[in-house]
Coordinates of C-alpha atoms in Angstrom, one line a residue:
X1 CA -16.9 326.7 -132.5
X2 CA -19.0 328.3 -129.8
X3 CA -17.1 328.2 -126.3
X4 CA -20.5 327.4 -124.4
X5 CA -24.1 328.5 -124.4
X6 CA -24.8 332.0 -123.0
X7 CA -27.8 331.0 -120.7
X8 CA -24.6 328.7 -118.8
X9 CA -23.0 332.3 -117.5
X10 CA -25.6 332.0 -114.8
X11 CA -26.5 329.0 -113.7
X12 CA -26.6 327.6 -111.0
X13 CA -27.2 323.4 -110.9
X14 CA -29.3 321.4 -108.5
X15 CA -28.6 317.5 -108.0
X16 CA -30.8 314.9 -107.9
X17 CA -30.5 311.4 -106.3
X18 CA -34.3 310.4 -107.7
X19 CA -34.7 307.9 -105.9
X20 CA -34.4 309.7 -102.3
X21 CA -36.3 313.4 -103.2
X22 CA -40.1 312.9 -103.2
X23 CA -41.8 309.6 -103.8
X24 CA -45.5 310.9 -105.5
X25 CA -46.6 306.9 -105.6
X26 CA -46.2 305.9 -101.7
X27 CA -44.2 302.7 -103.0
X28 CA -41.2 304.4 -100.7
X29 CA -38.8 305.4 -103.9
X30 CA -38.8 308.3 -105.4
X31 CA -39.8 309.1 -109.0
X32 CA -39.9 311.8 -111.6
X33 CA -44.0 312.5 -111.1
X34 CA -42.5 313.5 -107.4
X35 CA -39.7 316.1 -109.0
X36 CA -42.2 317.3 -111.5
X37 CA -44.3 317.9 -107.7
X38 CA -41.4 319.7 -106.3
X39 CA -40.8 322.3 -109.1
X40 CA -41.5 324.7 -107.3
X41 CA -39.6 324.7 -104.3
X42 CA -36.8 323.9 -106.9
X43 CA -37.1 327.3 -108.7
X44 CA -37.9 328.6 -105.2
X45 CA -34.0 327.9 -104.5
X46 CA -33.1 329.9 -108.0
X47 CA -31.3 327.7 -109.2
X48 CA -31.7 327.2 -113.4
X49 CA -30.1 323.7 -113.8
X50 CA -31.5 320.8 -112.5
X51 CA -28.4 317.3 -112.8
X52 CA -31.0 314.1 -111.8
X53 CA -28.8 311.2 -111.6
X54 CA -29.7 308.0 -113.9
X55 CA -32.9 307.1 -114.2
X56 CA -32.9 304.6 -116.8
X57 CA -33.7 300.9 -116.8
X58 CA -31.4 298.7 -115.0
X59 CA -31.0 295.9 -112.3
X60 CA -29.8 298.7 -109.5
X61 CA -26.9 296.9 -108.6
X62 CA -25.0 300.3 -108.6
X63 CA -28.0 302.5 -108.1
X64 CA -28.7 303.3 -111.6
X65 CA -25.1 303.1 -112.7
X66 CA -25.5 299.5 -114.5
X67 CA -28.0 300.3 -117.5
X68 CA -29.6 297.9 -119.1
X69 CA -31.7 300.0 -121.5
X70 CA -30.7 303.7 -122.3
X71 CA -33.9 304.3 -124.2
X72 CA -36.3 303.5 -121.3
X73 CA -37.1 305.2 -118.0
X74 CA -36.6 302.6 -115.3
X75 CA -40.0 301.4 -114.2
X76 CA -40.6 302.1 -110.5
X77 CA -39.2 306.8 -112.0
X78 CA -42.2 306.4 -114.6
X79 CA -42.2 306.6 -117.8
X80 CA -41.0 308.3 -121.0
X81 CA -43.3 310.4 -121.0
X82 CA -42.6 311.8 -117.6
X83 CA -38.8 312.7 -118.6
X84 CA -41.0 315.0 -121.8
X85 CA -43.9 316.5 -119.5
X86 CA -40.7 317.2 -116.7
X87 CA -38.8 319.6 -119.1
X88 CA -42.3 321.4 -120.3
X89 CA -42.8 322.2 -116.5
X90 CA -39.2 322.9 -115.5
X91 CA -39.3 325.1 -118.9
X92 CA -42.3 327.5 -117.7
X93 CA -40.3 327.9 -113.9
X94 CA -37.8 328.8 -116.3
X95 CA -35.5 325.3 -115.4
X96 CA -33.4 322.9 -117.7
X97 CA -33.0 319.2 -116.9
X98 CA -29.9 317.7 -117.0
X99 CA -29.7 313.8 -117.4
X100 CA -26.9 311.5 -116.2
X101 CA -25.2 310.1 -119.3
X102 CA -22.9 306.8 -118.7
X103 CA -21.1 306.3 -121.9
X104 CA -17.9 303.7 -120.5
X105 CA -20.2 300.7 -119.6
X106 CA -23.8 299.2 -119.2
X107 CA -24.9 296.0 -116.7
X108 CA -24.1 292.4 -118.0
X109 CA -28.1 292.2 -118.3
X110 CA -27.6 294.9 -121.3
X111 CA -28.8 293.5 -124.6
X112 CA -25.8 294.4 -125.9
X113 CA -23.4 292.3 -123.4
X114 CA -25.7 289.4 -124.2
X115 CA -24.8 289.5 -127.2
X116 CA -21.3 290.2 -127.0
X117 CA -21.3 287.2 -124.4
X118 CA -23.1 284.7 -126.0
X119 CA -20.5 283.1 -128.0
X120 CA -21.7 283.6 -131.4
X121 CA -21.1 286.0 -134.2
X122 CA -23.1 289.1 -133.5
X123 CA -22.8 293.0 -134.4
X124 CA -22.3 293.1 -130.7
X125 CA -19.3 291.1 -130.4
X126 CA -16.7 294.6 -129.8
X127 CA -19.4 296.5 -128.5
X128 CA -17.1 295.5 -125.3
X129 CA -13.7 295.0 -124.9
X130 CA -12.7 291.2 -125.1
X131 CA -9.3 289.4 -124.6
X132 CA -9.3 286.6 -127.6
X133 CA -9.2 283.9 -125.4
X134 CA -10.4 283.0 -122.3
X135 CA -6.8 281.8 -121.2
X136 CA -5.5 285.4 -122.4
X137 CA -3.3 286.9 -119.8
X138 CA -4.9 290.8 -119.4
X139 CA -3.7 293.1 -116.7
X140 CA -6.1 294.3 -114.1
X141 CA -10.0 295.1 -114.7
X142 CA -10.5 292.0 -116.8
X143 CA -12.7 289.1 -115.4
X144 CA -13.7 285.9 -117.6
X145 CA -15.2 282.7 -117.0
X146 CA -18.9 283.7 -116.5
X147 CA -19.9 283.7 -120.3
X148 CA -20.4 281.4 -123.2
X149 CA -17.6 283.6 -124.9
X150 CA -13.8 282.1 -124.5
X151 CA -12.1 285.6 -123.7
X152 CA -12.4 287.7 -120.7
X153 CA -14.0 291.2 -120.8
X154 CA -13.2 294.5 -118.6
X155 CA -15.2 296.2 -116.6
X156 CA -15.3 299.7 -115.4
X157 CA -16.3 299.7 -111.8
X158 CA -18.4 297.0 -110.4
X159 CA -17.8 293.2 -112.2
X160 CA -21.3 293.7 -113.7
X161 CA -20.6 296.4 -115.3
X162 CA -18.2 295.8 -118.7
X163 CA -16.5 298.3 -119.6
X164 CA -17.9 299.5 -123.8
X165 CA -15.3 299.4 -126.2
X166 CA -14.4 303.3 -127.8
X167 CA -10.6 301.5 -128.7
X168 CA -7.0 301.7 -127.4
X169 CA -4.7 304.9 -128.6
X170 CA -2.0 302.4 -129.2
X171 CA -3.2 299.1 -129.4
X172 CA -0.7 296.4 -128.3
X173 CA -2.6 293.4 -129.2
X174 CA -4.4 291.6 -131.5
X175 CA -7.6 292.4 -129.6
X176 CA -7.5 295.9 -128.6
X177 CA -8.9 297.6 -131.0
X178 CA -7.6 301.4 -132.5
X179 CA -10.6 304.2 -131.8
X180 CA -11.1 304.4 -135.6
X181 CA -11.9 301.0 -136.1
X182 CA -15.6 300.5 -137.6
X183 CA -16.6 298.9 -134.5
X184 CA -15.6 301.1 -131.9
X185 CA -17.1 304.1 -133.9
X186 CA -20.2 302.3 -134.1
X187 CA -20.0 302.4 -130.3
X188 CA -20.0 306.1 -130.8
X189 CA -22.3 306.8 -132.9
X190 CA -24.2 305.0 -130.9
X191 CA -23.8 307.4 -127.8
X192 CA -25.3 310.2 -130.4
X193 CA -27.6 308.4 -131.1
X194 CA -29.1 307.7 -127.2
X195 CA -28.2 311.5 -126.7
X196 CA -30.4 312.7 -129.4
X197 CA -33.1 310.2 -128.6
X198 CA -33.4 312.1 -125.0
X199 CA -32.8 316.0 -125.9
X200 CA -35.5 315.2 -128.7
X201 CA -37.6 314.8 -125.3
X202 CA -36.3 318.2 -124.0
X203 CA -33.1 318.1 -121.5
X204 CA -30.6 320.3 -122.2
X205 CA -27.6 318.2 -122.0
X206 CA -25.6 315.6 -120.5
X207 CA -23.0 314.8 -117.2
X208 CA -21.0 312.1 -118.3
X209 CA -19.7 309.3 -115.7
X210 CA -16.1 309.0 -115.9
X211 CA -15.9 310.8 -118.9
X212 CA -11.9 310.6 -118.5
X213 CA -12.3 307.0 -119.2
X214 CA -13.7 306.3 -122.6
X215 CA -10.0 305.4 -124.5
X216 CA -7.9 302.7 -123.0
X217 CA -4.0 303.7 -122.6
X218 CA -5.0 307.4 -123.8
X219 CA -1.5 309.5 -123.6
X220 CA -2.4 312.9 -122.7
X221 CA -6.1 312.9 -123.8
X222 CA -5.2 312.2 -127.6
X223 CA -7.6 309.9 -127.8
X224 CA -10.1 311.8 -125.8
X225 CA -10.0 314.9 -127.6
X226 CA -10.4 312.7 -130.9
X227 CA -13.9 311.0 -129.4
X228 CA -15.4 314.3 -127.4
X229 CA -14.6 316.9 -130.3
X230 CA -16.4 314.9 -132.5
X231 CA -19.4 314.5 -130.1
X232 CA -19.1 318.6 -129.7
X233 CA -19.2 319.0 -133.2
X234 CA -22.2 316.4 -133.8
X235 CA -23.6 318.6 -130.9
X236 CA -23.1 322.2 -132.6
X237 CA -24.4 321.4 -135.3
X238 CA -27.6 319.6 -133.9
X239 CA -27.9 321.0 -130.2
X240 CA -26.2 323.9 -129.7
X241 CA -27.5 325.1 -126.5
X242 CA -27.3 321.4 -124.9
X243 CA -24.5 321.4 -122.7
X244 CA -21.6 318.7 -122.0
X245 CA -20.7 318.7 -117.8
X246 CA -17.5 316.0 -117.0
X247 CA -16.5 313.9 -114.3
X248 CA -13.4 314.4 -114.9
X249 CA -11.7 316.8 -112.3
X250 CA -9.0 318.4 -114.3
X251 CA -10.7 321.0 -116.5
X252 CA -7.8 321.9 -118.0
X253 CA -7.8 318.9 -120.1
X254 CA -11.9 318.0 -120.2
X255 CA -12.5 321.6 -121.6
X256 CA -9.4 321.2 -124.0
X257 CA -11.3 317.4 -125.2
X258 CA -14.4 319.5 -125.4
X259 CA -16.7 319.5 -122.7
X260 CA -18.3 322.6 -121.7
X261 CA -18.0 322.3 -118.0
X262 CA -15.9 319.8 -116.1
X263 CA -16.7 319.3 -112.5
X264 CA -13.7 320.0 -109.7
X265 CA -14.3 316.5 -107.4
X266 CA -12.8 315.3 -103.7
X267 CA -10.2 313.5 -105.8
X268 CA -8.6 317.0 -106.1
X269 CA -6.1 317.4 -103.6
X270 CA -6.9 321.2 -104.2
X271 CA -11.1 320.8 -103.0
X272 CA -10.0 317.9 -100.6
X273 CA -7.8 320.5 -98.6
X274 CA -11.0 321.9 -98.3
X275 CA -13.4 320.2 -97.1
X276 CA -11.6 316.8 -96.2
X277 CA -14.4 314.9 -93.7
X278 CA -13.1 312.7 -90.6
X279 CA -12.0 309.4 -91.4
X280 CA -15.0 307.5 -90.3
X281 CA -16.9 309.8 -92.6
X282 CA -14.4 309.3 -96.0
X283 CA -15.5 307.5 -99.1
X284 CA -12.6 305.4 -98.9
X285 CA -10.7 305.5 -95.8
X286 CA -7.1 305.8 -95.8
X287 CA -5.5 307.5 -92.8
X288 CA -4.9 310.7 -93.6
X289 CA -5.9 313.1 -91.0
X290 CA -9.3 315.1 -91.6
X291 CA -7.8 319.0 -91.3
X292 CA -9.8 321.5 -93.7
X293 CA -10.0 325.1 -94.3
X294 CA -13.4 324.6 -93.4
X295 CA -13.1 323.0 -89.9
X296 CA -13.1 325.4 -87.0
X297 CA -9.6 323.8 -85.4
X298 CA -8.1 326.4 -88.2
X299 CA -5.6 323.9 -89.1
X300 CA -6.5 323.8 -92.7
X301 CA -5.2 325.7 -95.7
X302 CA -7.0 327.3 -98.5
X303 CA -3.7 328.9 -100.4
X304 CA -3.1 325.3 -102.4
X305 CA -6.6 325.4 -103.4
X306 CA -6.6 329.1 -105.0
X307 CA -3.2 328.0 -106.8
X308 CA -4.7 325.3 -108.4
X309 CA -7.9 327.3 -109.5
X310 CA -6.0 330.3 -110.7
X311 CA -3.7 327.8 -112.7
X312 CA -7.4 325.8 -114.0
X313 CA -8.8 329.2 -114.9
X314 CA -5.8 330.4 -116.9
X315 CA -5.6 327.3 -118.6
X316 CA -8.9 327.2 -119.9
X317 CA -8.9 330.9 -120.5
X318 CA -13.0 331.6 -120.5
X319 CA -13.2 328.7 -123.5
X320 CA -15.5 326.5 -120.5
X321 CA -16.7 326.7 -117.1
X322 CA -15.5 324.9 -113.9
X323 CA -18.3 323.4 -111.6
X324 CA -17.8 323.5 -108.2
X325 CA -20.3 321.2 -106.3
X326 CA -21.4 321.2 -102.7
X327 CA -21.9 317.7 -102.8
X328 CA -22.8 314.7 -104.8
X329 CA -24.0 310.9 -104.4
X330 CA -20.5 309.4 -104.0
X331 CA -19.3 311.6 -101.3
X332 CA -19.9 312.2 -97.5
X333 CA -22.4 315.2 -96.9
X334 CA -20.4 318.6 -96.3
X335 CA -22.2 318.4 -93.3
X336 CA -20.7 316.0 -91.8
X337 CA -18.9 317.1 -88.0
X338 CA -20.0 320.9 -89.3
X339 CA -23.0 323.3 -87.7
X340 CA -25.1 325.1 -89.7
X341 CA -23.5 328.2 -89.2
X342 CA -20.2 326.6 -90.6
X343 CA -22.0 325.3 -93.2
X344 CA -23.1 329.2 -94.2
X345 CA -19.4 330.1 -94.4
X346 CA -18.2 327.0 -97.0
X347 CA -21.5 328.4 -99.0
X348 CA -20.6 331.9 -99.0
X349 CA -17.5 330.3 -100.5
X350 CA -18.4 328.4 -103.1
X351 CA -21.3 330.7 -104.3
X352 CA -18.8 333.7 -104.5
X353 CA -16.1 332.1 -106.8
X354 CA -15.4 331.9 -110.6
X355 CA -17.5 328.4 -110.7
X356 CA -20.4 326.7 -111.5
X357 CA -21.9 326.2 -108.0
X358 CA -24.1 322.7 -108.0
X359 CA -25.9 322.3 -105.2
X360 CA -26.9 318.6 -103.8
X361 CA -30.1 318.0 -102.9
X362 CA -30.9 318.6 -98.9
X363 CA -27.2 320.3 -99.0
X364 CA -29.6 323.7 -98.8
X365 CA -30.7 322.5 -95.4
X366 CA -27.8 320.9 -93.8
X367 CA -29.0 317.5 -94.4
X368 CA -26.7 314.9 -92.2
X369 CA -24.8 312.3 -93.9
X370 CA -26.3 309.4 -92.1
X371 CA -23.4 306.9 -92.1
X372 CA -25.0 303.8 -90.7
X373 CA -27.6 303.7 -93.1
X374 CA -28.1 300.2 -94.8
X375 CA -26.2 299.3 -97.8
X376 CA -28.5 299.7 -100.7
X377 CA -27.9 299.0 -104.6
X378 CA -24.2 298.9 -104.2
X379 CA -24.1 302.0 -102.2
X380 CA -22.3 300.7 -99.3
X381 CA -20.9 303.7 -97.5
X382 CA -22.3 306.1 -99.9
X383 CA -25.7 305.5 -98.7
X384 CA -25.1 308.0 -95.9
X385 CA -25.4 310.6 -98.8
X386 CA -28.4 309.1 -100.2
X387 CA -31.1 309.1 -97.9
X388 CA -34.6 310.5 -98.5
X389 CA -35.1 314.3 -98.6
X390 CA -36.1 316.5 -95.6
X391 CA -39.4 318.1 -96.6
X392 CA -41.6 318.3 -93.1
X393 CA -42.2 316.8 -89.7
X394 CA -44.8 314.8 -91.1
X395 CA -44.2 311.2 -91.3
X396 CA -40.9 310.1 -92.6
X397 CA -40.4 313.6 -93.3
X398 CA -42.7 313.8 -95.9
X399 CA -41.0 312.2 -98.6
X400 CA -43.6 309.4 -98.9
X401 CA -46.7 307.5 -97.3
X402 CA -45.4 304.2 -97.5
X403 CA -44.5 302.1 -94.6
X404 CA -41.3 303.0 -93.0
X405 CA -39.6 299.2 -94.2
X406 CA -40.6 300.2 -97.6
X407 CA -38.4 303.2 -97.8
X408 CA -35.4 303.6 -100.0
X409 CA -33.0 304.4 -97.1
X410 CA -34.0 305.6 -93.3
X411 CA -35.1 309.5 -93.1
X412 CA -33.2 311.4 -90.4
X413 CA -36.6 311.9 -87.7
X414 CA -34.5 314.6 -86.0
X415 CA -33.2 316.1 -88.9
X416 CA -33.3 319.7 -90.3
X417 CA -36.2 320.2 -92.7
X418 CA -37.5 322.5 -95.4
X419 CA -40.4 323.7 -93.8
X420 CA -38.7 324.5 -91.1
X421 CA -36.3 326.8 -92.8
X422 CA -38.7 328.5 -94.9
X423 CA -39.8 330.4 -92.3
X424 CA -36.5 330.5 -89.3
X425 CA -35.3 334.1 -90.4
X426 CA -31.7 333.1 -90.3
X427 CA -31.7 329.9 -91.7
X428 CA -29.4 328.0 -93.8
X429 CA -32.2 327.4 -97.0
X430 CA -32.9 331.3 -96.7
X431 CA -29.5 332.0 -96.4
X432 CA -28.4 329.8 -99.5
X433 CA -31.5 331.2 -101.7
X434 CA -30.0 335.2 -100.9
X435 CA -25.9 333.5 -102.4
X436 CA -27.9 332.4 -105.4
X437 CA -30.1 335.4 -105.9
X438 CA -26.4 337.5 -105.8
X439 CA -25.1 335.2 -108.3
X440 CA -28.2 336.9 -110.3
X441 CA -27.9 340.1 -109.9
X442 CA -24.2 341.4 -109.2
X443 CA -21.9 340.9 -112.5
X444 CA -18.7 340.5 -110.0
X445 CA -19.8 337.1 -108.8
X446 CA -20.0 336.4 -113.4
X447 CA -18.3 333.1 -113.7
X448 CA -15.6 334.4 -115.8
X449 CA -15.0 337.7 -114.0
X450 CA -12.0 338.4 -112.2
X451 CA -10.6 336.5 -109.3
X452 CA -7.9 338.3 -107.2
X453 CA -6.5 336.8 -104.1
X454 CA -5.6 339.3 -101.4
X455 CA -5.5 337.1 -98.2
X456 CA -5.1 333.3 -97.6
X457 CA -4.1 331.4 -94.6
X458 CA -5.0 328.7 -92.5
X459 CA -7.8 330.8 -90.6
X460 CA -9.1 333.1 -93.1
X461 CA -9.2 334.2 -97.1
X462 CA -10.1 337.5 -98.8
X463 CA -10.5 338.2 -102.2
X464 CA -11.6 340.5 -104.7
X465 CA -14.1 339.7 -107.6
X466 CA -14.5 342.3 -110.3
X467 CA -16.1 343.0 -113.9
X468 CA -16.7 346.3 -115.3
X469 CA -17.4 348.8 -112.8
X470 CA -18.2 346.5 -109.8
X471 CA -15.8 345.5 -107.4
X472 CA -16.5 342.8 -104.5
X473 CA -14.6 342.1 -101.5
X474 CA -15.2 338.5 -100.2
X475 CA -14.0 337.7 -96.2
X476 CA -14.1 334.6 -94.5
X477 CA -13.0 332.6 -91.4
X478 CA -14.5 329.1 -90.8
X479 CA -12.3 329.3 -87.5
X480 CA -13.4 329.7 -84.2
X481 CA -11.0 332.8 -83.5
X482 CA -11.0 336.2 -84.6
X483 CA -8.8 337.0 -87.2
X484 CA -7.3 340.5 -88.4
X485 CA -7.2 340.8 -92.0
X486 CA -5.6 343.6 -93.8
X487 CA -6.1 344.6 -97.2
X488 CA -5.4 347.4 -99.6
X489 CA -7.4 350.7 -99.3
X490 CA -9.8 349.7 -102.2
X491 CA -12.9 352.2 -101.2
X492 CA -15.9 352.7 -98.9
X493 CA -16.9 348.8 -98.0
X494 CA -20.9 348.6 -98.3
X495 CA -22.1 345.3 -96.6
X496 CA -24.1 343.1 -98.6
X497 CA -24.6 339.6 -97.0
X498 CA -22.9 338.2 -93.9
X499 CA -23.0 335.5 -91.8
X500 CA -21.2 336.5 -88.4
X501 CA -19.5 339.3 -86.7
X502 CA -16.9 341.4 -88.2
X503 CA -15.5 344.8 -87.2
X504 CA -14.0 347.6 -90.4
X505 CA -11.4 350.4 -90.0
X506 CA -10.9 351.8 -93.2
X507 CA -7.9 354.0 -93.6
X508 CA -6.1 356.0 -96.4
X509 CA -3.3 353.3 -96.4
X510 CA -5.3 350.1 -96.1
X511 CA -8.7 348.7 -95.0
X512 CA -8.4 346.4 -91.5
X513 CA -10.9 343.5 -91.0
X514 CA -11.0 342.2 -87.5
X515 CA -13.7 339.4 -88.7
X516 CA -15.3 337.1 -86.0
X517 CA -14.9 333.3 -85.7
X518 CA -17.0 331.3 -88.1
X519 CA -18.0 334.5 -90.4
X520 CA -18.4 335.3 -94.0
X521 CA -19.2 338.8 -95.5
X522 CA -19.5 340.4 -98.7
X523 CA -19.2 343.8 -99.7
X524 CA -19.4 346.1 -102.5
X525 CA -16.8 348.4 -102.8
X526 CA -18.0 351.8 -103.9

């Protein structure tokens, strides 16, 4: 079996929330006509991967989360045929589409749960996972009551949306079913059967919502690997360059079940050490202080973090990829108490590492994470994330004509914006479009080359990255204090992109790097 697609050794994703990135109707939503619009300035970013989160039909309790129907394109995003004539585009500007897949549960407005709820005998009735009597004691995530069905039913996230039934590893009770059972590999083939129905249309693969969820009381991913290496193999042998990306946040063990990429998330203690946000910015709060690396106090730590991506690397040994995202629609915006020219250095980061970089739309631009933005569709405090893109100073920041009430969450009127940045010389967007044109064009900065950590403390980090003949040497201090640095005599240092002040004294014994507060530079050693 193929470890992954080739064209994956250089990409470089871009996230979609579609409901908040250009709304080409003026009913104040976004839709895919509106991406389709903004091709351009997508491929303008370089970027080769392009993650839109759901857009099929559902009830939006949960923003797109709760499907009702995985075969049709929610109504107010278009229409089928807009997901087809979106990959031909993105195709010719040399861009893939990526869909949101969620495989562990659907709304209770779902055909299927209808069914399943109804009381009577249907194909449908383990299509979820059901106690055998309403009166059933069930531990935590069940909820009954609500249906003409005597059992209660779990659910994965939100009570609307029930958790579908893949089987238990070890089933306990009458009515957990084992992942072989006919039923709960209907339930599978059924997931095939929605994935074919949409790279038939022309995506090129899938990130799956909670992938780590699938298999109830799973001991070490057994059941897991059972489920997603058959889905690999039904994928080989059908789709071989359509790729599998996780929410999982332990590649180790997603790559190992047979994803292709597995996402590192802010549940990692390892990415959280960071870029941990202030607690009035946090998903969920929970009292723990708000130190980062990439905070200018310089009270954060980045040597935890490398540990735990040395250790991830080794353990998947170049069999998958690890994607490392800026941002994403659950999580505060890295902006968040940081300037712009903070912002370059966490970029400089991320871009120059042995990942997947996946940048989140308006991330490019320093987009603010707009925390007392409405609830919307079950966003709560993740609507702060979610608000309409920055395009111009035009009204509501040219994202739509419609009335300002009719908007899908308040635009930032003081915000950074994209025509703005195109043309300021040093410029976050211009600055973010040079990282990923050097992810293009200098081997080093390959995914699977060589990471080697010479430097890491609380203000600063240096490392190498090498393959073949190219060497890279990578400095950086988010703090607001000069730092010396010292690292072996490698070479002549030739700068290549910088953010900062730094001053060199290269000697026979060793190379030192006085670099300036809040600084990032990259050179070639030659």
């Amino acid at each position: 079996m193929k470890h992954y697609p080739d064209w994956l050794n250089g990409a470089v994703i871009y996230n979609i929330f579609p409901a908040s990135f250009y709304d080409s109707n003026s009913d104040g939503i976004g839709d895919l006509p509106g991406i389709i619009e903004k091709l351009d300035y997508i491929q303008s970013l370089g970027v080769n991967l392009v993650w839109i989160n759901p857009i099929y039909d559902s009830p939006f309790q949960d923003g797109g989360y709760d499907v009702r129907d995985y075969y049709q394109v929610a109504g107010r995003y278009g229409k089928n045929g807009d997901v087809t004539r979106l990959c031909r585009e993105a195709k010719k500007r040399g861009l893939r589409i990526m869909l949101d897949l969620i495989p562990g549960h659907t709304s209770i407005e779902h055909p299927w749960f209808k069914a399943s709820a109804s009381g009577e005998k249907t194909i449908y009735d383990n299509r979820y996972i059901w106690t055998d009597h309403i009166f059933r004691r069930a531990p935590g995530g069940f909820i009954g009551g609500d249906t003409e069905r005597s059992g209660k039913y779990m659910v994965n996230f939100f009570s609307f949306q029930p958790a579908l039934n893949y089987g238990y590893l070890s089933p306990a009770e009458p009515w957990q079913l084992p992942i072989d059972h006919p039923d709960c590999v209907a339930t599978r083939n059924e997931l095939k059967k929605i994935m074919d129905f949409w790279l038939k249309k022309g995506v090129s693969g899938f990130r799956v919502d909670l992938a780590n969820t699938l298999v109830k009381d799973d001991v070490n991913c057994r059941g897991l690997k059972i489920i997603y290496s058959d889905l690999r193999r039904w994928m080989e042998e059908h789709w071989p360059e359509a790729v599998l990306l996780a929410e999982w946040s332990e590649p180790k063990d997603a790559i190992r079940c047979g994803f292709h990429m597995d996402f590192m998330l802010h549940s990692t203690k390892a990415y959280s050490s960071l870029f941990r946000l202030e607690r009035s910015a946090d998903v969920i709060p929970d009292g723990r202080d708000g130190h980062s690396f990439f905070r200018q106090e310089g009270k954060g730590s980045c040597s935890s973090f490398f540990e735990y991506l040395q250790t991830q690397l080794r353990a998947i040994n170049k069999r998958g990829l690890i994607a490392m995202p800026t941002g994403n629609h659950d999580l505060p915006r890295i902006s968040f108490g940081r300037t712009q020219a903070e912002l370059k250095i966490a970029y400089g980061f991320i871009f120059t590492l042995p990942v997947i970089p996946a940048l989140y739309y308006g991330d490019e631009i320093g987009m603010k994470n707009l925390t007392e933005s409405p609830n919307r569709e079950g966003a709560y405090l993740r609507a702060g994330c979610r608000t309409p893109m920055q395009w111009d100073r035009s009204e509501n920041t040219g994202f739509s004509k419609a009335p300002v009430k009719q908007l899908y969450l308040p635009v930032d009127p003081k915000g950074p914006v994209v025509e703005d940045q195109n043309t300021a010389e040093n410029s976050l967007l211009r600055f973010v479009r040079r990282l990923v044109e050097l992810r293009k064009t200098m081997p080093a900065l390959h995914p699977c080359a060589k990471l080697e950590v010479v430097h890491a403390s609380e203000s600063c980090a240096a490392y190498l990255r090498k393959r073949g003949r190219q060497t890279l040497l990578i400095v950086l201090n988010p703090a607001n204090k000069e730092t010396l640095v010292r690292v072996p005599a490698l070479g002549h240092l030739e700068e290549v992109e910088s953010a900062g002040t730094i001053y060199v004294s290269e000697k026979s014994e060793n190379i030192s790097i006085q670099i300036g507060p809040v600084s990032f530079y990259l050179f070639n050693v030659i």
